[in-house]
Each structure stands twice: as C-alpha cells, then as structure tokens.
XYZ file of C-alpha atoms in Angstrom:
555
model
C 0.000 0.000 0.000
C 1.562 3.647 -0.718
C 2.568 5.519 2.356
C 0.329 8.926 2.833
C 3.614 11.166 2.481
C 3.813 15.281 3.892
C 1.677 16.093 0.869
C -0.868 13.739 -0.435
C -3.001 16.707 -0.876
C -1.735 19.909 -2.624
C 1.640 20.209 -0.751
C 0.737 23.714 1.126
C -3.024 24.107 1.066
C -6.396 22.341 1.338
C -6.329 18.990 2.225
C -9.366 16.992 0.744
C -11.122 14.372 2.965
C -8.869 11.385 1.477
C -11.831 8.803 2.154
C -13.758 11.107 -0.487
C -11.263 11.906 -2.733
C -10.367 10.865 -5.925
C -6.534 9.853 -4.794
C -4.277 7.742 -7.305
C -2.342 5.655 -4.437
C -0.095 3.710 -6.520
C 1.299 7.394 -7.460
C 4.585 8.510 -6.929
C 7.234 10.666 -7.350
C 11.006 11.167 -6.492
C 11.374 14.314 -4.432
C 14.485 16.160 -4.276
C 16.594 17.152 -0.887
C 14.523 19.487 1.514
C 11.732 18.992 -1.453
C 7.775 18.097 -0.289
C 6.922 15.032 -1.614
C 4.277 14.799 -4.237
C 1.374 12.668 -4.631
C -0.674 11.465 -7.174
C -4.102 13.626 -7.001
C -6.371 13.650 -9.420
C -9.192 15.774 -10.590
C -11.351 17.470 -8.409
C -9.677 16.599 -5.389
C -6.223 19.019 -6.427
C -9.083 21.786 -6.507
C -9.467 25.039 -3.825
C -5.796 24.827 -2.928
C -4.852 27.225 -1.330
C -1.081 27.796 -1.858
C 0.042 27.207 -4.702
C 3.733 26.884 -3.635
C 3.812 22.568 -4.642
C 7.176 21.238 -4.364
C 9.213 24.307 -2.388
C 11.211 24.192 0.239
C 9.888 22.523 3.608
C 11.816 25.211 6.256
C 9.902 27.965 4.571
C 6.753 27.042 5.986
C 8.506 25.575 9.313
C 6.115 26.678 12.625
C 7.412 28.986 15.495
C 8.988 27.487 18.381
C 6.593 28.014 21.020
C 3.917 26.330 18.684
C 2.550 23.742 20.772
C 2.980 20.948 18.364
C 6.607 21.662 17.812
C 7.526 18.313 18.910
C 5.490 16.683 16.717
C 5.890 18.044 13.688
C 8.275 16.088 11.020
C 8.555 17.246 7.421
C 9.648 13.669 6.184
C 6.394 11.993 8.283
C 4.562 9.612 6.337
C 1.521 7.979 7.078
C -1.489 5.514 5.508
C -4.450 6.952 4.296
C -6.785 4.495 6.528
C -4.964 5.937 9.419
C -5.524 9.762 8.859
C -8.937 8.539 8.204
C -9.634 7.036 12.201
C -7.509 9.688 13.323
C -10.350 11.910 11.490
C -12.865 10.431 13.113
C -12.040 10.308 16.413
C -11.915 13.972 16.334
C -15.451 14.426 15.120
C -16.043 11.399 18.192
C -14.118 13.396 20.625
C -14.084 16.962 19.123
C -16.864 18.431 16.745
C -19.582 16.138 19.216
C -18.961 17.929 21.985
C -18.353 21.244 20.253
C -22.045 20.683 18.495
C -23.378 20.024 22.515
C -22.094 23.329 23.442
C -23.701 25.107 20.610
C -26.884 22.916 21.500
C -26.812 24.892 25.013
C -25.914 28.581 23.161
C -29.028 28.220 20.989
C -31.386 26.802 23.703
C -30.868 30.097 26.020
C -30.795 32.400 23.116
C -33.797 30.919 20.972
C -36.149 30.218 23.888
C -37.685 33.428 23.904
C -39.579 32.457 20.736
C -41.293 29.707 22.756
C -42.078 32.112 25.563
C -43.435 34.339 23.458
C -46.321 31.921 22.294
C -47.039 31.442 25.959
C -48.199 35.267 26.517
C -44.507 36.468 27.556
C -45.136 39.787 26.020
C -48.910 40.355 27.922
C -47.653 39.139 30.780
C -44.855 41.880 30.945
C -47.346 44.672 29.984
C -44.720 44.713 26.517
C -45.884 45.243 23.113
C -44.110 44.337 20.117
C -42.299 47.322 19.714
C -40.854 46.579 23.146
C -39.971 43.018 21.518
C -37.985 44.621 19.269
C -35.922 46.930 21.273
C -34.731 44.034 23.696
C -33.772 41.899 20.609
C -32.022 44.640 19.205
C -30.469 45.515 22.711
C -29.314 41.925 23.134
C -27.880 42.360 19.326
C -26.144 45.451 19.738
C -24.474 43.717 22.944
C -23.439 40.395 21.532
C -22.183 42.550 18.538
C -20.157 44.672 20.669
C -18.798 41.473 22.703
C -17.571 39.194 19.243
C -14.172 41.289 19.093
C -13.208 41.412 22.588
C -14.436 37.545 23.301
C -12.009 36.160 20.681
C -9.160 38.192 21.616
C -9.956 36.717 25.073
C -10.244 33.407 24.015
C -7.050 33.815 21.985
C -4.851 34.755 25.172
C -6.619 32.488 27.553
C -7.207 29.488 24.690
C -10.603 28.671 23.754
C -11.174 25.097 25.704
C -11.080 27.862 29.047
C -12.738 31.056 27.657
C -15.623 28.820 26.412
C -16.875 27.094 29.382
C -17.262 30.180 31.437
C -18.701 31.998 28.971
C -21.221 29.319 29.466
C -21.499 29.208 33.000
C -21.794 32.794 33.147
C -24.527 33.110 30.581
C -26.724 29.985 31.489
C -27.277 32.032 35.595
C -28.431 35.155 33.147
C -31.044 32.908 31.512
C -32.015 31.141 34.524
C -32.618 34.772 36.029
C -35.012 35.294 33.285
C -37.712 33.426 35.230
C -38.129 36.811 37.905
C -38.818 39.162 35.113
C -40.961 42.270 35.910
C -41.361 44.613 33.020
C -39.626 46.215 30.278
C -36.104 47.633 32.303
C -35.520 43.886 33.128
C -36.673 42.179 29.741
C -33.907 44.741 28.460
C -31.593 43.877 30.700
C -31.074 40.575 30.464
C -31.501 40.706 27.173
C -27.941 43.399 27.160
C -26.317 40.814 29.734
C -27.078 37.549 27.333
C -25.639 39.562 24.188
C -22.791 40.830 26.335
C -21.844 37.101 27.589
C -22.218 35.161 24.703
C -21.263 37.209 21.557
C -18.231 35.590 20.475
C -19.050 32.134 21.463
C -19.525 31.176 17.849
C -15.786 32.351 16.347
C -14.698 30.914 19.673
C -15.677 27.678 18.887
C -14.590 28.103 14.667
C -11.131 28.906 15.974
C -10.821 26.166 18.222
C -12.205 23.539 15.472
C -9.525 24.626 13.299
C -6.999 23.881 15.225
C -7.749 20.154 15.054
C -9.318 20.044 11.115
C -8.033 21.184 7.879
C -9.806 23.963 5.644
C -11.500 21.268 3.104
C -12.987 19.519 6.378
C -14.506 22.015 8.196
C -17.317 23.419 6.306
C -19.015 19.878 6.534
C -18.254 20.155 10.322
C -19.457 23.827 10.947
C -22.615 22.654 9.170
C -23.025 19.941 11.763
C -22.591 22.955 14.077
C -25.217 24.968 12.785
C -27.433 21.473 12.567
C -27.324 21.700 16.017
C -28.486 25.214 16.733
C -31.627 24.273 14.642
C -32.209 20.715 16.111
C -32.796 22.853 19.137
C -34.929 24.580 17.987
C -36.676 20.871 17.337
C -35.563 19.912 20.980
C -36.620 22.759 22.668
C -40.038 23.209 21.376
C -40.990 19.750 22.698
C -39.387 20.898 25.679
C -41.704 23.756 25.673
C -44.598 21.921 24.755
C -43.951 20.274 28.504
C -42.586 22.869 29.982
C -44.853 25.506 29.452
C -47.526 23.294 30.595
C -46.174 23.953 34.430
C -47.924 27.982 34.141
C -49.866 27.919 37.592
C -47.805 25.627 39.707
C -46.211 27.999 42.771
C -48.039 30.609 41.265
C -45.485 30.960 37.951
C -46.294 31.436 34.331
C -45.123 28.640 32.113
C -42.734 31.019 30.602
C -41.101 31.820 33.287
C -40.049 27.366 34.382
C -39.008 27.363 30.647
C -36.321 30.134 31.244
C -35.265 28.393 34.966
C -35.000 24.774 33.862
C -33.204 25.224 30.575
C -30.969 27.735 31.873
C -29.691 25.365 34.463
C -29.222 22.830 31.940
C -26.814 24.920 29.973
C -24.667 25.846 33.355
C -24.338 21.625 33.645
C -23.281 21.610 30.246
C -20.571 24.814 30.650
C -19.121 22.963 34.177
C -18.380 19.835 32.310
C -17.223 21.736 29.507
C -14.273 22.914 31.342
C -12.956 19.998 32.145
C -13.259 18.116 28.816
C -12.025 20.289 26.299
C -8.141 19.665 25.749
C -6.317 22.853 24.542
C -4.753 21.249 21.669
C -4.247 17.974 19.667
C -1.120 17.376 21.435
C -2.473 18.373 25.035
C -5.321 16.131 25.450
C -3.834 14.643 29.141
C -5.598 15.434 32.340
C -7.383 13.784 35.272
C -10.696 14.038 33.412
C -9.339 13.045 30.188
C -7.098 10.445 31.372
C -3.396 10.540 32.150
C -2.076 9.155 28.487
C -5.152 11.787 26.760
C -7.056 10.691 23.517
C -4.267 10.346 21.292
C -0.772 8.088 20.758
C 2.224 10.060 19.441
C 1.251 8.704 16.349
C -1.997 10.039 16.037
C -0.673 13.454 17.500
C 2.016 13.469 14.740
C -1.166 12.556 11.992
C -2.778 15.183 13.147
C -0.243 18.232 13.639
C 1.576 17.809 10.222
C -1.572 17.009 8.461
C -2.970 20.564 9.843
C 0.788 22.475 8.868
C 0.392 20.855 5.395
C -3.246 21.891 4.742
C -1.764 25.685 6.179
C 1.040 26.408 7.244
C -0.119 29.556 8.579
C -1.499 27.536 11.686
C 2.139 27.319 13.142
C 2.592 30.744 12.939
C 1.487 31.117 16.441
C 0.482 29.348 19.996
C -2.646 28.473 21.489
C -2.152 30.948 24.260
C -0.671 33.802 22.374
C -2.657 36.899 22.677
C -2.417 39.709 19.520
C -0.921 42.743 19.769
C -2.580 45.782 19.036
C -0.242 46.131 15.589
C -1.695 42.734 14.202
C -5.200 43.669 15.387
C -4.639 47.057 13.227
C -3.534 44.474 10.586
C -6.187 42.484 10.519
C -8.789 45.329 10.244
C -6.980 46.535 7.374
C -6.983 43.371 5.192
C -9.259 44.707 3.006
C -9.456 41.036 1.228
C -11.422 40.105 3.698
C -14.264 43.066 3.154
C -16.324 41.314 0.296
C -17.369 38.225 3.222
C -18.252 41.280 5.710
C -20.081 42.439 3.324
C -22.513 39.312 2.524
C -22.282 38.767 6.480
C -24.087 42.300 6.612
C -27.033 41.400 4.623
C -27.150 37.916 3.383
C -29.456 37.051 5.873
C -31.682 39.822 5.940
C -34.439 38.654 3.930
C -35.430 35.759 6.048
C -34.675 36.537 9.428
C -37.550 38.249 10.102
C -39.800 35.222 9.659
C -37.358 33.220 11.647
C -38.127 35.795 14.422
C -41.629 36.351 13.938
C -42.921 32.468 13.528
C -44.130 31.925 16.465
C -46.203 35.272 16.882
C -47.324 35.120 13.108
C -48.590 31.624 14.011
C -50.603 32.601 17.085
C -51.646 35.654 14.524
C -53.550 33.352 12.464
C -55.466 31.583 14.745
C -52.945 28.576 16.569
C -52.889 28.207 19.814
C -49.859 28.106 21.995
C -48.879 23.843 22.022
C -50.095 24.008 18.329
C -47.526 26.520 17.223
C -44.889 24.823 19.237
C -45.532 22.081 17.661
C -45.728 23.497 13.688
C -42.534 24.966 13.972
C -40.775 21.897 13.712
C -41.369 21.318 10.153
C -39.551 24.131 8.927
C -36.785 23.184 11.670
C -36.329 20.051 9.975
C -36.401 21.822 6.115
C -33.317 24.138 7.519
C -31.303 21.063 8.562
C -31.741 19.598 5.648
C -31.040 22.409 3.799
C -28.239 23.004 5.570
C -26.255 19.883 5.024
C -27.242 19.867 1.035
C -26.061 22.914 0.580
C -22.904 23.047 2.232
C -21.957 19.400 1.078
C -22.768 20.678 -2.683
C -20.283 23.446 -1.882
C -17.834 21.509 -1.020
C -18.931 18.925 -3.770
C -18.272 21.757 -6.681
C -15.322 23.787 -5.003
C -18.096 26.383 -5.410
C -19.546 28.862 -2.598
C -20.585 32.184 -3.713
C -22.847 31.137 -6.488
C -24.062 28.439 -4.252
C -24.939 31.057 -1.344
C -26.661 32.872 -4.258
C -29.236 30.318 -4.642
C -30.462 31.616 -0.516
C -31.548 34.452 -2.209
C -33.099 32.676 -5.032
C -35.288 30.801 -2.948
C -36.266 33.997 -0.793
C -37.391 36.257 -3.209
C -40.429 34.325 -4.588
C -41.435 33.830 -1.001
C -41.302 36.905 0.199
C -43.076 38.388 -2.982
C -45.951 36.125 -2.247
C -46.209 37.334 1.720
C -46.584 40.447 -0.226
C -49.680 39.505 -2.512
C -51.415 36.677 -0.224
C -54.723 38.438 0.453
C -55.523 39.067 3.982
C -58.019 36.100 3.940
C -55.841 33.082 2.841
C -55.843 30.181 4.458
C -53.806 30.083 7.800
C -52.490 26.801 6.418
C -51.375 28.720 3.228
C -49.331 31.349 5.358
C -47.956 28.589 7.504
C -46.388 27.029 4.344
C -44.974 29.998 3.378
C -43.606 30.662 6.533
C -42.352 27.028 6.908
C -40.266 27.944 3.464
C -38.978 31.111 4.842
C -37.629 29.606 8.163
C -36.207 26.450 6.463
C -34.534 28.441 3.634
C -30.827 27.751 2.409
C -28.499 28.435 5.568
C -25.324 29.020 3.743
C -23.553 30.665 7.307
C -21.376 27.865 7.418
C -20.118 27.818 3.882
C -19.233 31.704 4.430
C -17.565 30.633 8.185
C -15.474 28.463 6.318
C -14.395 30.604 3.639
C -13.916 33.087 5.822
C -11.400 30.955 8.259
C -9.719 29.544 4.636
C -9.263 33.042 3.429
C -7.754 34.457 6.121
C -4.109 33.336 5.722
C -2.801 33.928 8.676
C -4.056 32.431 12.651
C -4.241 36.179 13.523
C -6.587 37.119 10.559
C -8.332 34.351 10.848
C -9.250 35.437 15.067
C -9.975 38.582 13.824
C -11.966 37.838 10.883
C -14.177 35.005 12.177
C -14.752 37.966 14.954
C -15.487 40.591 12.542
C -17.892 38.215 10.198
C -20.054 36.948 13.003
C -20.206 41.023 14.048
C -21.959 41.949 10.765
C -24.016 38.731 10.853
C -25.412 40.395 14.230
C -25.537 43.743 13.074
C -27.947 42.203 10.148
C -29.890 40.481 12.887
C -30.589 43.966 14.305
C -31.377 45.149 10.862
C -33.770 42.205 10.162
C -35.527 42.652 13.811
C -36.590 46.290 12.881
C -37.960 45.619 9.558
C -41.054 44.559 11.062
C -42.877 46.906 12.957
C -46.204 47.878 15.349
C -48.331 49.837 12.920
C -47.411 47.474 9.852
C -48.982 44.196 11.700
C -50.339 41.372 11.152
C -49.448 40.917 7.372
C -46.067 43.168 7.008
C -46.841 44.533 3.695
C -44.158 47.659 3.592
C -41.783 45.244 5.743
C -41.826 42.551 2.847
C -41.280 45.029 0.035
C -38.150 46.223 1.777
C -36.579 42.633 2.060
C -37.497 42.131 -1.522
C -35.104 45.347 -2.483
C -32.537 43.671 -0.150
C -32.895 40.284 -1.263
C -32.018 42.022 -4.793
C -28.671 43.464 -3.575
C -27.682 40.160 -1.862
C -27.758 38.815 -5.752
C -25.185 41.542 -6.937
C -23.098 40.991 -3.907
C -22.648 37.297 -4.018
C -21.593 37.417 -7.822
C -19.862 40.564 -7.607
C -17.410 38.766 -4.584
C -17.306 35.561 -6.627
C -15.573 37.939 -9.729
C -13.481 39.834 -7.284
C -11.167 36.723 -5.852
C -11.017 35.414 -9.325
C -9.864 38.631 -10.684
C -6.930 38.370 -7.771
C -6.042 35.011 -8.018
C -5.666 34.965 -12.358
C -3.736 37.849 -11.475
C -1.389 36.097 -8.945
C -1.261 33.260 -11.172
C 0.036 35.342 -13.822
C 2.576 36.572 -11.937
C 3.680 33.275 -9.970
C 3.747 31.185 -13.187
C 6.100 33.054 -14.931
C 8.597 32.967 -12.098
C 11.307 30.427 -12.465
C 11.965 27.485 -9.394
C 14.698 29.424 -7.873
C 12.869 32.932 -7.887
C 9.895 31.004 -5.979
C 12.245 29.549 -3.727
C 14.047 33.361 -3.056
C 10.291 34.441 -2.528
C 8.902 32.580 -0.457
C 12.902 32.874 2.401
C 12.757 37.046 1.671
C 9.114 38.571 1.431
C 7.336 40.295 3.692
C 4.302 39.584 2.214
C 1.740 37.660 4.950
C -0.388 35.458 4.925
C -3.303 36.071 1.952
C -0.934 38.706 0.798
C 1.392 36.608 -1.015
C 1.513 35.724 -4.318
C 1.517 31.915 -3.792
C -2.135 32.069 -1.905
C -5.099 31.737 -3.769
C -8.340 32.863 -2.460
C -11.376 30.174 -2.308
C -14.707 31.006 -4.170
C-alpha cells in the first residue's frame, strides 16, 4: 500500500477528505533534498488549494517554536491513508460532538424566547411588540459589541477555558429570566445575554480549526449549525412540557421554561471545562485520562496534516494573545471586506420570519402547544437544507454562487407574503412561513471561507470575529424591519426585504468575480517565475499570509 507522504493533498493548502477523494495511491514521485513530496491527485480533489507553492522548500513554511505541536511536527512523516482517516474520526467522536453540545446549550438560552413568546410572555410583561424589538435589538447590539473582545480573550486564555465560562456565566443570566418584571428587566437581560455570549460562535470556529483542515470544516461547521436548529426541534418539545407547568407555585409557564433550561446549559458549561483539551497534542488530564485521547502517532497525523493543509497555523500558539499592531492588521486586510459584506445582509431577507414564527402563528389563529408544535417542520427543512447545501459546496469547489441560490429561494417567497390576500388560508401562510424559516443556511459555507481566506491564525481570530459582528448587526437590521403599525401581514416590511434580497444577488456574484480577478492575477505573476525565484520568494518577502503571491483565495 503507498505511504500517505507530507503532501498527499496539494503540498501547502487544502487537504481533501482522502476517504472522499479521488486519490491515485499507486502514485509517486522522487522528491528532491529538503523537497515536499508529491502525490498522485487527481481531478477534483487538487481543486481550492490554497497555496500554490507545490514542491518548495519545507523550512519555509517551518512553525514557530513556542507552537505547541513543535515536537510533533516532522517534514519527512509519512503515514497511511486508513490511518488519517480514524484519526479523522475520532476527532469528530471526541471533538466536533462535543463542540455541536455546546452550541446545542448557546441556541437553547438564546432561541427560547420564541417559545415564551407563544405562551403570553409579552402580555404578561405589559410589553408590546415594539418593546420586543428593542430588547432583541439591545441583546444584538451587545453580543455585537462582545464578538471582538471575546475572541481576543479566548485567543490569550485558549478557547477550551474562555468557552466554558462563557457558558457558565450566561446559562445564571437565563435562569434569572424566570423573575422578570417589566420592560427595564426584559432589556436587561436581554444586554447581559448579548454581552456574555457574543463571540461564542468564532470561539468555537477557531478552536475547530486547530484540530481540522480547511476542506474539512465546512461539513463540520454545518453539523454545528445542525445543532443550533435541532434545538430549535428539541426545545419546542421541551416547551410543549414545559410551558404546561404555568400555575404551579403561582409561575407562568414562561417563566419554568427560562429556569429549567438555563440550568441545563450551566451543567453543560461545568463539564465543559474539564473536557475540552487545549490542543491535539495536550489532550492529558485527570478528566481526560493521564495518556489523553491520542498516541504520538496520532498526534504526529494530526499536527503535520494541519501544517500541510496551512502552514499559517504554526505561525502562532494556542495561548498567544495579539498585539494591538496585528489587530490594526487584521482590520486593514481589506481582502477580507467582500465576506463582511454578505455577512451584513445575506441574511436579511429571512430573518424576520425566523423571528416572527411563532407570533405570526398565534396571529392566524394557533394556539400556543399548536404553534410549538408546527414549527418543527420548517426546523427540519433548515437542517436539511443546511447539510445539502454546504456538502454541494464543497462537492463543486463552489460557494458564492451556491450562497446565491439563498436568495433565489427567498425572493419568490417573500413576494408572495406580499400579494397573499388578507383572507388566505392560515395553512397557506404557515407554508410559506415554513419555506422562509427552512430556507438555504449558507452561514457555514461563508464561516469556512472566511477561516480559509484568512491566511494567517491572527486574521483568521480577527476575521471570524469581525464576520459573526456583521451577521449580528444584520440580525438587528432584520428585527426592525417589522414593525407595530405594519402588523399582522407586514406589507411595507416585505417590500423592503425584496429590495434587499435584490442586492444580496449583486453581492454574491460581484465577490465571486473579485477573488477570481486576484487570483488569475497572482497566477500570472507566480507562473512566470522560475523554481529558484519562488524559492528566493517565499525565504525574503514580507508579504503575509493572503498577501502573497503563492495564496489563492477560495470562491
């Protein structure tokens, strides 16, 4: 059987999932002195690299010293196939479980006011829905204004420790929930829940890609995001229990929704802390066990496999903070402005349904274990959704004209919220709203491009910050777009996502022509350098990261 040498994907870039991958293992080829191997790719699977420096020298792309998997990493390691393959899954065992747990217990706090709201949160409070929509946006503005700050945080402190007590911390917020009084304390908590978990997300993308390569981890971050909707499946058959407890020790069923589920996401954050290793190659620990998850074998698998698919991911430490010059850097990569962009508005045109369903159902005439209960269809649409579309991106080495098709199925539904007459069927308007919820979730093809275009470890903190920021700042966008005096049917509100939904269109394909543009560009210039200029290139620029000529951007 052929060995799996340093570079049986493209030598410095994306490595492809080898179990689906077109790979010629009887391949080979002689490699000279201080040379990466080749291997014997074929087709697709040689496609989204992203460096296109094949066959260079090895001690360019050497990690730092104080990387933590120094002492595993070995340019001339070669390994089988099958065994990057169970090392793989192990981590999603071990890793991207647990990870999609955690997320589990962000989403159940944060989403749960939808189910309290069918259970008369709002009359209960004395709030209308005006009031609704300030909190939301308060909590919003809050988690916005935490993203930045969280990951540079997590960065210095290491995400398996930042994580847990973020969710410790926020899970006694959203068990404090249950003594609300009126509007000052809806809008508090809802400022202390934004404040407390904004940047849990990038926390967690950072962390995952320190144990998978670039071509992996969109199929894991949709797993991620399959999680925050299967609670939404979860939690409204929790609520359709839960909310049956209004009257017992004189408390509205509202109210035992935010106290038990809040308590269940602090049990979740305690034993987070004490499973999450820091690393590959620091999985040891009394909780973990005294020889950790992994043989030195595995470790060394998974530590040159990562510093093969980018090399960039040795550039730092797991406990190395930025300083405020790379933070300045990282803001200025304007590269990385297109994503923000689509991050801003991509979502726009169906996240006010996504908010809304629950009220819109109780609108038309369900009442409150009914609507529970017919959201989960369009919970289930979104997952599957969800995994199509990110495994077709993946499938094509295609991802802005695949996100384009989100706004492809929007448009026609929002166009007919805006001609249903005010007498259809409430069975009609719950189909339509069933589309709108379970529409095309692209977020974690645009997470992923965003972590593979980054370049660098520090880019990629900052970016993954900075994307998930305008993501909320469109949330606060979409929860305004809706208002009092336009209710029950949102005529003026639909007509303005329409005109949004028609700029997302021009956005995705105008970013899909602007990293072509740079990469033919690049490749112009790289191909028409000689070996030995590459190799003088590559030991003398000061080019970073997705500034150098031998990175290609993904698209």
């Amino acid at each position: 059987m052929a060995k799996f040498p340093i570079t049986a994907a493209p030598p410095i870039g994306v490595v492809p999932d080898i179990a689906k991958s077109d790979v010629d293992l009887t391949g080979s080829a002689s490699t000279s002195e201080n040379e990466f191997p080749r291997s014997g790719l074929k087709g697709r699977a040689r496609e989204g690299v992203t460096f296109a420096a094949a066959g260079l020298r090895s001690q360019n792309y050497r990690p730092i010293d104080s990387y933590e998997g120094i002492h595993r990493y070995d340019p001339d390691f070669e390994w089988e196939p099958e065994e990057e393959r169970k090392v793989v899954r192990k981590i999603d065992k071990r890793i991207c479980t647990w990870a999609c747990l955690m997320f589990f217990a962000l989403q159940l706090d944060r989403g749960n006011i939808s189910q309290a709201l069918s259970d008369n949160f709002l009359d209960d409070l004395g709030l209308t829905t005006n009031d609704y929509n300030y909190g939301q946006t308060i909590f919003y503005v809050t988690f916005l204004a935490a993203e930045l700050p969280s990951q540079l945080i997590s960065k210095k402190l290491g995400p398996d420790n930042w994580i847990p007590i973020q969710m410790v911390a926020w899970s006694l917020v959203a068990s404090m929930q249950a003594f609300l009084d009126g509007r000052k304390s809806f809008f508090a908590c809802r400022a202390l829940l934004g404040l407390i978990e904004g940047g849990f997300i990038p926390d967690n993308i950072l962390y995952l890609s320190y144990f998978y390569t670039g071509w992996e981890l969109p199929a894991r971050l949709s797993w991620f995001w399959v999680s925050y909707q299967s609670t939404q499946i979860v939690s409204a058959f929790f609520a359709y229990g839960i909310l049956r407890l209004r009257g017992h020790n004189g408390m509205e069923g509202w109210r035992w929704l935010f106290a038990l589920e809040g308590m269940l996401t602090g049990l979740i954050g305690i034993i987070s802390y004490f499973y999450l290793p820091p690393s590959p190659t620091q999985t040891a620990s009394r909780f973990r066990g005294k020889n950790g998850w992994f043989n030195e074998r595995e470790e060394k698998i998974m530590v040159n496999r990562i510093l093969r698919d980018d090399p960039s991911k040795g550039d730092m430490h797991n406990r190395q903070a930025l300083s405020p010059k790379m933070l300045w850097e990282c803001v200025q990569d304007y590269h990385m402005w297109p994503i923000y962009l689509l991050g801003l508005s991509w979502l726009i045109p169906t996240q006010p349904m996504n908010s809304y369903l629950t009220l819109q159902l109780r609108a038309i005439g369900f009442d409150t274990f009914e609507t529970n209960l017919l959201t989960i269809p369009a919970y289930v649409l979104f997952i599957l959704q969800l995994l199509f579309w990110t495994w077709l991106s993946e499938r094509l080495n295609e991802r802005f004209l695949v996100g384009l098709f989100s706004q492809v199925w929007a448009l026609p539904l929002i166009v007919a919220l805006i001609v249903l007459p005010k007498a259809a069927s409430p069975w009609a308007r719950w189909a339509v709203s069933t589309l709108m919820v379970g529409h095309p979730y692209i977020h974690a093809i645009l997470v992923a491009i965003t972590s593979r275009n980054a370049g660098t470890v520090r880019t990629r903190t900052v970016a993954s910050a900075f994307y998930n920021m305008c993501v909320q700042a469109s949330n606060i966008i979409s929860q305004n777009i809706y208002r009092d005096d336009d209710k029950p049917l949102y005529r003026r509100g639909n007509k303005v996502l329409v005109a949004i939904c028609a700029y997302n269109f021009l956005l995705f394909i105008g970013s899909k022509f602007y990293y072509m543009r740079i990469n033919r560009k690049r490749e112009v210039i790289w191909g028409s350098m000689s070996k030995e200029e590459k190799e003088t290139y590559l030991m003398t620029t000061a080019d970073k990261g997705n500034k150098r000529l031998d990175f290609r951007f993904a698209h």
